[in-house]
C-alpha cells in the first residue's frame, strides 16, 4: 500500500464544507483557541522565546498572539503554537491523545501573508488537520504514547502539513513530499511534561509543518513514501499494520472534529482533575456551608486514572494545575476555578493545611461508563462530614468533554474572562463571517 | 543512573587538548570538511534552501560556505551542514554509523559571531562532539539504524549541543537542559536516503543544536533527565540498558576521533563502493591495456555488503554514486574517479553497454579481515580476460578508512582538486594556527 500518496490524495479530494456540523465545530475551535492563547499572553516563557527569535532576526510577516509584534512565518507558527498550549487550557482530542488545534491553527495562520484570507477554505483546512491528526493517533497505536512519545509533537507536523496542503491547494506530489519532510522531522517527548518545553513541542510541530510545505513547494528533493513500508514512519514510531488498516478507512465519512469531537476545557488545569472539579463544584453549590462540615475527602479513580496529577502538596497555583487536592480545596474555600488561581502565587498556609484532608484511592471493580471521557475514566468524590454523614458524587463525562460539550455561549464566556467583552464579540463576528485574516488581526 | 547529568559533567570536565593525536585528527577533519563542502558549492539544492531562508529573513550573522552570503546563526548551521554532506564526500565514523563532522562543525561555526574566535578550544569542542556522537552511536544499539533511523540526524543534535557546551563553557545545568531540548527534537529517517533531504537531515541536526543551547541559556524551562529512565531518549530510540553500560565508560581515555577514528573519503561516492574502486584502480595501473582484454568482472561481497549500492544501471553520474558497476567502468575507461564523473551528466551509451559485463556475487564462507572497515566487510574483484586468464584483487580496508588513513597531504590534494592551490594553503594555515574565525572566513 502506498499510504503516503493515498493520504495526500484523500486530503486533497475531500470536501469538509459539505458537513455543517464540522463547520460549526471548527468555528467553536477557533473561538476556544483565542481564549486559550490570549489567557497566556503574559506568560514568562513567551518573553524568552520572543527574545531568542529577535536575536535571529527575520521578516515581520505574521503577528504573535497578544504580543503586538510580527515575526517570520516559521517563528510565528512556533510562538503561536506555544501560546495556545502554554496553560494547557486548549482543546484535546481522544483519538489524538493530545492537542490538535495548538499545532494546526498556528500552522494555518502562518499562511495568511499580506492579509490574504481564505474564508471558508480556512475552516475546511482546519477540519482536515484535525481529521489527519486523529487518524494518525489511531494508526500509531496506544504503545506510542505509552513508550514516551508526545503525540501532539510527533503527529502534529504531518497533520498540519496536510491542513496547509488543503488550504493552499498544492499538487498531490507537493503534498506527498511535504508529508515526507514533516515525517522525517517529527519529534517530541513526554519526558518534557511539566516544563516549558511541553507547549513548545506543539509550536515546533507547527513550525516544522510550515517549513516542510515550503521545502516541498520549492522543488527540493525528498522521498514520496515516508509513511510506507518497513523503514517508514509507522514502522519507526508505531505500528505499520495498524496504520494500513486505519489511516484512510472511510476518510471524510464522519469528520473526527465532530465525532468523537474536540474537548474544550472549562478549567485551566490538567484534564485529569476535571471530573473531580465538576463533582466538588456541584456539591458546594448545593450546600454553601459545606466548608465547615467536611472532615475528610476521598477521591476514587480507576487505577492509573490520576497518573497526570503529579502534585499532592503543591506550593504554588502553577503546581496546583496538576493537583486534584488543590482543585478541591479551591472550590471548598469558595474560590472560582479560574486562571487567577493557577499563577505562580503561593498557596495560603491555611489552604495547604486543609488539603491534607483529601486522600486518593483506586477501585478497579467499578464499571466505567460506556461513553466515559477519556475511555475507562471516572472520578468519585466521597465527603465525610463532621456529623458522620457521607455525601458522594460520581462524574464520568466532565463538562467540556464530548457528550457534555461546551456551547458557543460557554466558550464566549471563557473568552470574555480573558479579554474585554467587545473584543470577544469582534473575534466571534470574524469567526462567524469566516474571515480568517480579520480573526488573526484581532488576536494580534 | 542519571545519564543526562553525568554526560554533561563528563563533557565539561574533560580536556581533549591533552592528546596531541586528537588535535591532529581534528585539524585533518576541518581540512576535509572544507574539501567536502566547497566541492558542493554549486549544488542545486543549496540554491533552493538559500531562497527559502531569504524569504524568512534573518540577521546576517554567519557565512554560508562558498555562497558569499551571511545568514542567521541557526540558518547557517542548517545550510553549512547540508553543504558538507551534500555530495556524501564528508567523513564517516564507524561507531556513529553516520557523518559526525557534517553536524558538529557547522554547529560550532555558528558560535563564531563578531569574528570572535576560540582558538584551540574550537578543536577541543570538535573532538568532544565526535566523542559524544560515537558514544551515542554505540549506546543506541545496532537496531536503531536497522529500523530506519538516520543516525547522523538522530544522534547529531545531542552530540553537537555537547560540542557547543564545551566551546562556550556553559554551566552544567545549562548543558543538561540543552541535551534535553536537543533530545526531544531529534529526528531523521533513512527513508530519505537518495534524496536532497538526506544531507539536509545533517544540517537540521546542527540547527537544532544551536537552537537548543540558546534555549537553555535563556533560562527557558526544560527537563534535566531526557536521557534517563523508561520514558527517556534511549528507551524511545534505542536501548536503555546498553546506554547505561556504554555511554560514559572511560570517557576521554582514548578519544574516538583517533580510534576508531574518522574515515576521510578518497572518492566522492558511496563508501560501499570504495573497496572495489581501490581494487580496480590498482589493477588498471598495473596493466594499462586492460580495457581491451576484459571479458567479465565479478564483484564479490559478503551477503548484504552492497545494500547501499542501489543502482546497477545508472543513467547519470549522480545515480552512479550508488553504482559499483559505474565506478569500475570509469576506471577501466581511463577516467579518474573524481567529482566531474558524478554530476547530472548522462553516462555514455558505450560505457553503459560495457557495464553489463560487471556482475555481483556474495560469499559468506570468506572470513573477513579482523581490521576490516566497516567491520565484516570485504570486496573481491575477479577479472576474466579474453585469453581465459583471471586476475583478482581483494580489499578489506579501503584507502581513507582508519588503518589506511589519508595523510594531511592526501587531504590537501582532495581540497586542491576543488579550489585553487593558494586558497587551499590559506585554509591549511588557518587550521594549523588553530584560527577558527579565519577558517570560517576562508570558507565563505
Short mmCIF file of N, CA and C in Angstrom, two decimals, chain A residues 133-294:
data_model
loop_
_atom_site.label_atom_id
_atom_site.label_comp_id
_atom_site.label_asym_id
_atom_site.label_seq_id
_atom_site.Cartn_x
_atom_site.Cartn_y
_atom_site.Cartn_z
N UNK A 133 -4.81 14.30 12.10
CA UNK A 133 -4.13 14.08 13.38
C UNK A 133 -4.84 12.98 14.18
N UNK A 134 -6.19 12.97 14.14
CA UNK A 134 -6.95 11.93 14.83
C UNK A 134 -6.65 10.56 14.21
N UNK A 135 -6.61 10.51 12.88
CA UNK A 135 -6.33 9.25 12.20
C UNK A 135 -4.91 8.77 12.45
N UNK A 136 -3.96 9.71 12.51
CA UNK A 136 -2.59 9.33 12.85
C UNK A 136 -2.54 8.78 14.27
N UNK A 137 -3.30 9.40 15.17
CA UNK A 137 -3.31 8.95 16.56
C UNK A 137 -3.83 7.53 16.69
N UNK A 138 -4.89 7.25 15.93
CA UNK A 138 -5.46 5.90 15.97
C UNK A 138 -4.51 4.91 15.30
N UNK A 139 -3.85 5.36 14.22
CA UNK A 139 -3.00 4.47 13.43
C UNK A 139 -1.67 4.15 14.10
N UNK A 140 -1.20 5.07 14.91
CA UNK A 140 0.14 4.89 15.50
C UNK A 140 0.09 3.90 16.66
N UNK A 141 -1.12 3.67 17.19
CA UNK A 141 -1.27 2.67 18.26
C UNK A 141 -1.04 3.27 19.64
N UNK A 142 -1.64 2.62 20.65
CA UNK A 142 -1.55 3.10 22.02
C UNK A 142 -0.13 3.11 22.56
N UNK A 143 0.67 2.14 22.12
CA UNK A 143 2.01 1.99 22.67
C UNK A 143 2.87 3.23 22.40
N UNK A 144 2.53 3.96 21.36
CA UNK A 144 3.32 5.15 21.00
C UNK A 144 3.40 6.12 22.18
N UNK A 145 2.25 6.53 22.70
CA UNK A 145 2.21 7.44 23.84
C UNK A 145 2.80 6.78 25.09
N UNK A 146 2.45 5.53 25.28
CA UNK A 146 2.91 4.83 26.49
C UNK A 146 4.44 4.71 26.54
N UNK A 147 5.06 4.57 25.38
CA UNK A 147 6.52 4.45 25.35
C UNK A 147 7.21 5.77 25.68
N UNK A 148 6.49 6.88 25.51
CA UNK A 148 7.12 8.16 25.90
C UNK A 148 7.05 9.25 24.84
N UNK A 149 6.45 8.93 23.69
CA UNK A 149 6.30 9.98 22.68
C UNK A 149 5.20 10.95 23.09
N UNK A 150 5.35 12.20 22.71
CA UNK A 150 4.36 13.23 22.96
C UNK A 150 3.57 13.41 21.67
N UNK A 151 2.38 12.81 21.62
CA UNK A 151 1.63 12.75 20.36
C UNK A 151 1.41 14.12 19.71
N UNK A 152 1.18 15.15 20.54
CA UNK A 152 0.99 16.49 19.97
C UNK A 152 2.17 16.86 19.08
N UNK A 153 3.37 16.52 19.54
CA UNK A 153 4.58 16.81 18.77
C UNK A 153 4.80 15.84 17.63
N UNK A 154 4.68 14.54 17.90
CA UNK A 154 5.07 13.56 16.88
C UNK A 154 4.06 13.44 15.74
N UNK A 155 2.78 13.72 16.02
CA UNK A 155 1.76 13.57 14.98
C UNK A 155 1.38 14.92 14.37
N UNK A 156 1.73 16.00 15.08
CA UNK A 156 1.25 17.31 14.68
C UNK A 156 1.79 17.81 13.36
N UNK A 157 3.06 17.56 13.08
CA UNK A 157 3.67 18.13 11.88
C UNK A 157 3.03 17.57 10.61
N UNK A 158 2.86 16.26 10.56
CA UNK A 158 2.24 15.65 9.37
C UNK A 158 0.79 16.15 9.22
N UNK A 159 0.07 16.20 10.34
CA UNK A 159 -1.33 16.66 10.28
C UNK A 159 -1.41 18.11 9.79
N UNK A 160 -0.55 18.95 10.32
CA UNK A 160 -0.61 20.37 9.96
C UNK A 160 -0.18 20.59 8.51
N UNK A 161 0.73 19.78 8.04
CA UNK A 161 1.17 19.91 6.65
C UNK A 161 0.01 19.53 5.71
N UNK A 162 -0.79 18.58 6.13
CA UNK A 162 -1.98 18.22 5.33
C UNK A 162 -2.99 19.36 5.34
N UNK A 163 -3.14 20.01 6.50
CA UNK A 163 -4.05 21.17 6.59
C UNK A 163 -3.58 22.29 5.66
N UNK A 164 -2.28 22.57 5.67
CA UNK A 164 -1.73 23.61 4.80
C UNK A 164 -1.92 23.22 3.33
N UNK A 165 -1.67 21.97 3.04
CA UNK A 165 -1.82 21.49 1.67
C UNK A 165 -3.24 21.71 1.15
N UNK A 166 -4.21 21.42 2.02
CA UNK A 166 -5.60 21.65 1.63
C UNK A 166 -5.87 23.14 1.44
N UNK A 167 -5.38 23.93 2.38
CA UNK A 167 -5.61 25.39 2.32
C UNK A 167 -5.08 25.98 1.01
N UNK A 168 -3.83 25.59 0.69
CA UNK A 168 -3.16 26.21 -0.45
C UNK A 168 -3.41 25.47 -1.76
N UNK A 169 -4.17 24.39 -1.71
CA UNK A 169 -4.43 23.58 -2.90
C UNK A 169 -3.15 23.26 -3.67
N UNK A 170 -2.20 22.70 -2.95
CA UNK A 170 -0.95 22.30 -3.60
C UNK A 170 -1.20 21.07 -4.45
N UNK A 171 -0.21 20.67 -5.24
CA UNK A 171 -0.38 19.46 -6.05
C UNK A 171 -0.22 18.22 -5.15
N UNK A 172 -0.66 17.10 -5.69
CA UNK A 172 -0.55 15.85 -4.93
C UNK A 172 0.92 15.52 -4.66
N UNK A 173 1.75 15.78 -5.65
CA UNK A 173 3.18 15.47 -5.47
C UNK A 173 3.79 16.36 -4.38
N UNK A 174 3.42 17.64 -4.38
CA UNK A 174 3.95 18.53 -3.36
C UNK A 174 3.53 18.08 -1.96
N UNK A 175 2.25 17.70 -1.83
CA UNK A 175 1.79 17.27 -0.50
C UNK A 175 2.47 15.97 -0.08
N UNK A 176 2.62 15.06 -1.03
CA UNK A 176 3.27 13.78 -0.70
C UNK A 176 4.69 14.02 -0.18
N UNK A 177 5.42 14.90 -0.85
CA UNK A 177 6.78 15.21 -0.40
C UNK A 177 6.77 15.97 0.93
N UNK A 178 5.81 16.89 1.09
CA UNK A 178 5.75 17.66 2.34
C UNK A 178 5.45 16.74 3.52
N UNK A 179 4.57 15.75 3.32
CA UNK A 179 4.31 14.76 4.37
C UNK A 179 5.63 14.07 4.74
N UNK A 180 6.42 13.77 3.72
CA UNK A 180 7.71 13.12 3.95
C UNK A 180 8.69 13.98 4.72
N UNK A 181 8.77 15.25 4.36
CA UNK A 181 9.67 16.16 5.10
C UNK A 181 9.21 16.28 6.56
N UNK A 182 7.90 16.43 6.74
CA UNK A 182 7.37 16.57 8.11
C UNK A 182 7.60 15.29 8.91
N UNK A 183 7.33 14.15 8.27
CA UNK A 183 7.51 12.87 8.96
C UNK A 183 8.95 12.68 9.44
N UNK A 184 9.89 13.05 8.58
CA UNK A 184 11.30 12.85 8.90
C UNK A 184 11.83 13.85 9.92
N UNK A 185 11.00 14.80 10.34
CA UNK A 185 11.40 15.77 11.37
C UNK A 185 10.50 15.68 12.60
N UNK A 186 9.69 14.63 12.68
CA UNK A 186 8.72 14.54 13.77
C UNK A 186 9.38 14.11 15.07
N UNK A 187 9.08 14.85 16.15
CA UNK A 187 9.68 14.54 17.44
C UNK A 187 8.82 15.10 18.56
N UNK A 188 9.25 14.84 19.79
CA UNK A 188 8.52 15.30 20.98
C UNK A 188 8.48 14.20 22.03
N UNK A 189 8.91 14.53 23.25
CA UNK A 189 9.00 13.52 24.30
C UNK A 189 8.16 13.89 25.52
N UNK A 190 7.47 12.90 26.09
CA UNK A 190 6.71 13.12 27.33
C UNK A 190 7.62 13.45 28.50
N UNK A 191 8.90 13.09 28.40
CA UNK A 191 9.87 13.45 29.43
C UNK A 191 9.84 14.96 29.69
N UNK A 192 9.40 15.74 28.71
CA UNK A 192 9.38 17.20 28.87
C UNK A 192 8.08 17.70 29.53
N UNK A 193 7.17 16.79 29.87
CA UNK A 193 5.92 17.22 30.53
C UNK A 193 6.25 17.90 31.86
N UNK A 194 5.49 18.95 32.15
CA UNK A 194 5.74 19.69 33.39
C UNK A 194 6.75 20.81 33.20
N UNK A 195 7.33 20.93 32.01
CA UNK A 195 8.28 22.02 31.73
C UNK A 195 7.73 22.91 30.61
N UNK A 196 8.37 24.05 30.41
CA UNK A 196 8.01 24.95 29.30
C UNK A 196 8.11 24.26 27.95
N UNK A 197 8.94 23.22 27.88
CA UNK A 197 9.17 22.54 26.60
C UNK A 197 7.92 21.80 26.13
N UNK A 198 7.02 21.43 27.06
CA UNK A 198 5.82 20.70 26.61
C UNK A 198 5.03 21.55 25.62
N UNK A 199 4.59 22.75 25.99
CA UNK A 199 3.87 23.54 24.99
C UNK A 199 4.73 23.93 23.79
N UNK A 200 6.03 24.06 23.99
CA UNK A 200 6.88 24.41 22.84
C UNK A 200 6.89 23.29 21.81
N UNK A 201 6.74 22.04 22.27
CA UNK A 201 6.71 20.93 21.31
C UNK A 201 5.52 21.05 20.36
N UNK A 202 4.42 21.63 20.83
CA UNK A 202 3.29 21.91 19.92
C UNK A 202 3.72 22.96 18.89
N UNK A 203 4.35 24.03 19.35
CA UNK A 203 4.80 25.08 18.46
C UNK A 203 5.83 24.60 17.45
N UNK A 204 6.72 23.74 17.89
CA UNK A 204 7.76 23.23 16.98
C UNK A 204 7.16 22.36 15.88
N UNK A 205 6.12 21.61 16.22
CA UNK A 205 5.45 20.80 15.19
C UNK A 205 4.79 21.71 14.15
N UNK A 206 4.19 22.80 14.62
CA UNK A 206 3.57 23.76 13.69
C UNK A 206 4.63 24.38 12.78
N UNK A 207 5.76 24.75 13.36
CA UNK A 207 6.86 25.33 12.58
C UNK A 207 7.38 24.34 11.54
N UNK A 208 7.56 23.09 11.96
CA UNK A 208 8.02 22.05 11.03
C UNK A 208 7.07 21.92 9.85
N UNK A 209 5.79 22.03 10.12
CA UNK A 209 4.80 21.91 9.04
C UNK A 209 4.94 23.05 8.04
N UNK A 210 5.08 24.27 8.53
CA UNK A 210 5.22 25.43 7.64
C UNK A 210 6.47 25.27 6.77
N UNK A 211 7.56 24.91 7.40
CA UNK A 211 8.84 24.74 6.72
C UNK A 211 8.79 23.57 5.73
N UNK A 212 8.15 22.48 6.11
CA UNK A 212 8.11 21.30 5.24
C UNK A 212 7.33 21.58 3.96
N UNK A 213 6.25 22.33 4.08
CA UNK A 213 5.48 22.65 2.88
C UNK A 213 6.27 23.61 1.98
N UNK A 214 6.95 24.58 2.57
CA UNK A 214 7.78 25.49 1.78
C UNK A 214 8.85 24.70 1.01
N UNK A 215 9.46 23.76 1.71
CA UNK A 215 10.51 22.93 1.12
C UNK A 215 9.95 22.16 -0.08
N UNK A 216 8.78 21.56 0.12
CA UNK A 216 8.18 20.77 -0.97
C UNK A 216 7.84 21.66 -2.16
N UNK A 217 7.30 22.86 -1.89
CA UNK A 217 6.88 23.74 -2.99
C UNK A 217 8.08 24.38 -3.69
N UNK A 218 9.25 24.34 -3.07
CA UNK A 218 10.45 24.91 -3.72
C UNK A 218 11.06 23.92 -4.71
N UNK A 219 10.56 22.69 -4.72
CA UNK A 219 11.12 21.68 -5.60
C UNK A 219 12.31 20.94 -5.01
N UNK A 220 12.58 21.16 -3.74
CA UNK A 220 13.67 20.44 -3.06
C UNK A 220 13.33 18.94 -3.07
N UNK A 221 14.34 18.10 -3.26
CA UNK A 221 14.08 16.67 -3.44
C UNK A 221 13.82 15.93 -2.13
N UNK A 222 12.81 15.07 -2.14
CA UNK A 222 12.50 14.28 -0.96
C UNK A 222 11.73 13.03 -1.31
N UNK A 223 11.71 12.10 -0.38
CA UNK A 223 11.01 10.84 -0.57
C UNK A 223 9.51 11.05 -0.71
N UNK A 224 8.86 10.22 -1.53
CA UNK A 224 7.41 10.26 -1.65
C UNK A 224 6.76 9.07 -0.96
N UNK A 225 7.52 8.39 -0.10
CA UNK A 225 6.95 7.19 0.53
C UNK A 225 7.33 7.08 2.01
N UNK A 226 7.39 8.23 2.68
CA UNK A 226 7.87 8.22 4.07
C UNK A 226 6.94 7.46 5.02
N UNK A 227 5.65 7.38 4.69
CA UNK A 227 4.74 6.63 5.58
C UNK A 227 4.70 5.14 5.26
N UNK A 228 5.46 4.71 4.25
CA UNK A 228 5.31 3.34 3.75
C UNK A 228 6.41 2.38 4.17
N UNK A 229 6.02 1.13 4.32
CA UNK A 229 6.97 0.03 4.37
C UNK A 229 7.76 -0.10 5.66
N UNK A 230 8.71 -1.01 5.59
CA UNK A 230 9.47 -1.44 6.76
C UNK A 230 10.27 -0.34 7.43
N UNK A 231 10.78 0.60 6.63
CA UNK A 231 11.59 1.67 7.21
C UNK A 231 10.78 2.95 7.39
N UNK A 232 9.47 2.86 7.17
CA UNK A 232 8.63 4.06 7.15
C UNK A 232 8.24 4.58 8.53
N UNK A 233 7.54 5.71 8.52
CA UNK A 233 7.16 6.43 9.74
C UNK A 233 6.43 5.53 10.76
N UNK A 234 5.44 4.78 10.30
CA UNK A 234 4.67 3.97 11.25
C UNK A 234 5.49 2.82 11.80
N UNK A 235 6.36 2.22 10.97
CA UNK A 235 7.22 1.16 11.47
C UNK A 235 8.14 1.71 12.56
N UNK A 236 8.65 2.92 12.34
CA UNK A 236 9.60 3.51 13.29
C UNK A 236 8.93 3.97 14.57
N UNK A 237 7.80 4.67 14.44
CA UNK A 237 7.19 5.30 15.60
C UNK A 237 6.00 4.51 16.15
N UNK A 238 5.51 3.54 15.38
CA UNK A 238 4.29 2.89 15.85
C UNK A 238 4.11 1.51 15.27
N UNK A 239 3.08 1.34 14.46
CA UNK A 239 2.63 0.02 14.06
C UNK A 239 2.13 0.09 12.61
N UNK A 240 2.96 -0.41 11.69
CA UNK A 240 2.66 -0.30 10.26
C UNK A 240 1.36 -1.01 9.88
N UNK A 241 1.16 -2.20 10.45
CA UNK A 241 -0.03 -2.98 10.09
C UNK A 241 -1.32 -2.25 10.48
N UNK A 242 -1.31 -1.72 11.70
CA UNK A 242 -2.46 -0.97 12.18
C UNK A 242 -2.73 0.24 11.28
N UNK A 243 -1.67 0.93 10.91
CA UNK A 243 -1.81 2.11 10.06
C UNK A 243 -2.43 1.75 8.72
N UNK A 244 -2.02 0.62 8.16
CA UNK A 244 -2.56 0.24 6.85
C UNK A 244 -4.07 -0.03 6.94
N UNK A 245 -4.52 -0.49 8.11
CA UNK A 245 -5.96 -0.72 8.30
C UNK A 245 -6.71 0.58 8.56
N UNK A 246 -6.14 1.45 9.39
CA UNK A 246 -6.91 2.54 9.95
C UNK A 246 -6.74 3.92 9.30
N UNK A 247 -5.57 4.18 8.74
CA UNK A 247 -5.26 5.56 8.38
C UNK A 247 -6.30 6.18 7.45
N UNK A 248 -6.76 5.42 6.47
CA UNK A 248 -7.60 6.02 5.44
C UNK A 248 -9.02 5.47 5.38
N UNK A 249 -9.32 4.52 6.27
CA UNK A 249 -10.63 3.85 6.27
C UNK A 249 -11.77 4.87 6.39
N UNK A 250 -12.57 4.97 5.34
CA UNK A 250 -13.75 5.84 5.38
C UNK A 250 -13.43 7.32 5.55
N UNK A 251 -12.32 7.75 4.97
CA UNK A 251 -11.89 9.16 5.13
C UNK A 251 -13.02 10.11 4.71
N UNK A 252 -13.39 11.01 5.62
CA UNK A 252 -14.37 12.04 5.27
C UNK A 252 -15.82 11.65 5.47
N UNK A 253 -16.07 10.39 5.88
CA UNK A 253 -17.47 9.99 6.06
C UNK A 253 -18.06 10.64 7.32
N UNK A 254 -17.36 10.58 8.43
CA UNK A 254 -17.74 11.34 9.64
C UNK A 254 -16.49 12.07 10.08
N UNK A 255 -16.55 13.38 10.13
CA UNK A 255 -15.34 14.13 10.47
C UNK A 255 -15.02 14.00 11.95
N UNK A 256 -13.77 13.72 12.25
CA UNK A 256 -13.35 13.49 13.64
C UNK A 256 -13.44 14.74 14.51
N UNK A 257 -13.50 15.91 13.87
CA UNK A 257 -13.66 17.12 14.66
C UNK A 257 -15.04 17.13 15.32
N UNK A 258 -16.00 16.37 14.72
CA UNK A 258 -17.36 16.27 15.25
C UNK A 258 -17.49 15.04 16.16
N UNK A 259 -16.97 13.92 15.70
CA UNK A 259 -17.11 12.67 16.46
C UNK A 259 -15.81 11.88 16.35
N UNK A 260 -15.14 11.58 17.45
CA UNK A 260 -15.51 11.89 18.84
C UNK A 260 -15.48 13.37 19.20
N UNK A 261 -14.91 14.21 18.42
CA UNK A 261 -15.04 15.65 18.66
C UNK A 261 -13.97 16.26 19.54
N UNK A 262 -13.84 17.57 19.44
CA UNK A 262 -12.90 18.31 20.28
C UNK A 262 -13.45 18.44 21.70
N UNK A 263 -12.58 18.38 22.68
CA UNK A 263 -12.94 18.64 24.08
C UNK A 263 -12.38 20.01 24.45
N UNK A 264 -13.31 20.95 24.67
CA UNK A 264 -12.89 22.30 25.08
C UNK A 264 -12.86 22.36 26.61
N UNK A 265 -11.78 22.84 27.15
CA UNK A 265 -11.61 22.80 28.60
C UNK A 265 -12.36 23.93 29.31
N UNK A 266 -13.08 23.56 30.35
CA UNK A 266 -13.76 24.53 31.20
C UNK A 266 -12.76 25.16 32.16
N UNK A 267 -11.83 24.35 32.61
CA UNK A 267 -10.91 24.79 33.66
C UNK A 267 -9.47 24.87 33.13
N UNK A 268 -8.68 25.81 33.65
CA UNK A 268 -7.30 25.94 33.17
C UNK A 268 -6.34 25.05 33.96
N UNK A 269 -6.65 23.77 34.00
CA UNK A 269 -5.71 22.83 34.62
C UNK A 269 -5.86 21.46 33.97
N UNK A 270 -5.00 20.57 34.39
CA UNK A 270 -4.91 19.23 33.79
C UNK A 270 -6.27 18.56 33.69
N UNK A 271 -6.60 18.01 32.54
CA UNK A 271 -7.93 17.45 32.31
C UNK A 271 -8.23 16.27 33.23
N UNK A 272 -7.22 15.66 33.80
CA UNK A 272 -7.46 14.52 34.71
C UNK A 272 -8.12 14.95 36.02
N UNK A 273 -8.09 16.27 36.31
CA UNK A 273 -8.76 16.76 37.52
C UNK A 273 -10.12 17.38 37.22
N UNK A 274 -10.54 17.33 35.94
CA UNK A 274 -11.80 17.99 35.58
C UNK A 274 -13.02 17.26 36.15
N UNK A 275 -12.95 15.94 36.22
CA UNK A 275 -14.09 15.18 36.78
C UNK A 275 -14.31 15.58 38.24
N UNK A 276 -13.25 15.60 39.01
CA UNK A 276 -13.35 15.95 40.43
C UNK A 276 -13.81 17.40 40.59
N UNK A 277 -13.36 18.26 39.69
CA UNK A 277 -13.75 19.67 39.76
C UNK A 277 -15.26 19.81 39.58
N UNK A 278 -15.80 19.10 38.58
CA UNK A 278 -17.25 19.14 38.37
C UNK A 278 -17.99 18.64 39.61
N UNK A 279 -17.51 17.57 40.19
CA UNK A 279 -18.18 16.96 41.34
C UNK A 279 -18.18 17.93 42.53
N UNK A 280 -17.04 18.50 42.86
CA UNK A 280 -16.98 19.36 44.04
C UNK A 280 -17.76 20.65 43.82
N UNK A 281 -17.72 21.17 42.60
CA UNK A 281 -18.49 22.40 42.33
C UNK A 281 -19.98 22.15 42.51
N UNK A 282 -20.44 21.00 42.06
CA UNK A 282 -21.85 20.64 42.22
C UNK A 282 -22.23 20.56 43.70
N UNK A 283 -21.40 19.88 44.47
CA UNK A 283 -21.71 19.68 45.89
C UNK A 283 -21.66 20.99 46.68
N UNK A 284 -20.69 21.83 46.34
CA UNK A 284 -20.56 23.11 47.04
C UNK A 284 -21.76 24.01 46.75
N UNK A 285 -22.19 23.98 45.50
CA UNK A 285 -23.33 24.83 45.12
C UNK A 285 -24.59 24.39 45.88
N UNK A 286 -24.71 23.07 46.04
CA UNK A 286 -25.86 22.51 46.76
C UNK A 286 -25.87 22.91 48.23
N UNK A 287 -24.70 22.95 48.85
CA UNK A 287 -24.57 23.19 50.30
C UNK A 287 -23.50 24.22 50.57
N UNK A 288 -23.85 25.48 50.56
CA UNK A 288 -22.86 26.55 50.71
C UNK A 288 -22.08 26.47 52.03
N UNK A 289 -22.64 25.84 53.06
CA UNK A 289 -21.95 25.81 54.35
C UNK A 289 -21.01 24.61 54.48
N UNK A 290 -20.78 23.92 53.37
CA UNK A 290 -20.04 22.67 53.39
C UNK A 290 -18.64 22.78 54.01
N UNK A 291 -17.98 23.89 53.76
CA UNK A 291 -16.59 24.05 54.17
C UNK A 291 -16.35 23.72 55.65
N UNK A 292 -17.28 24.18 56.49
CA UNK A 292 -17.08 23.98 57.93
C UNK A 292 -17.45 22.57 58.39
N UNK A 293 -18.06 21.80 57.48
CA UNK A 293 -18.56 20.49 57.89
C UNK A 293 -17.69 19.31 57.45
N UNK A 294 -16.78 19.57 56.47
CA UNK A 294 -16.04 18.44 55.89
C UNK A 294 -14.91 17.97 56.82
#
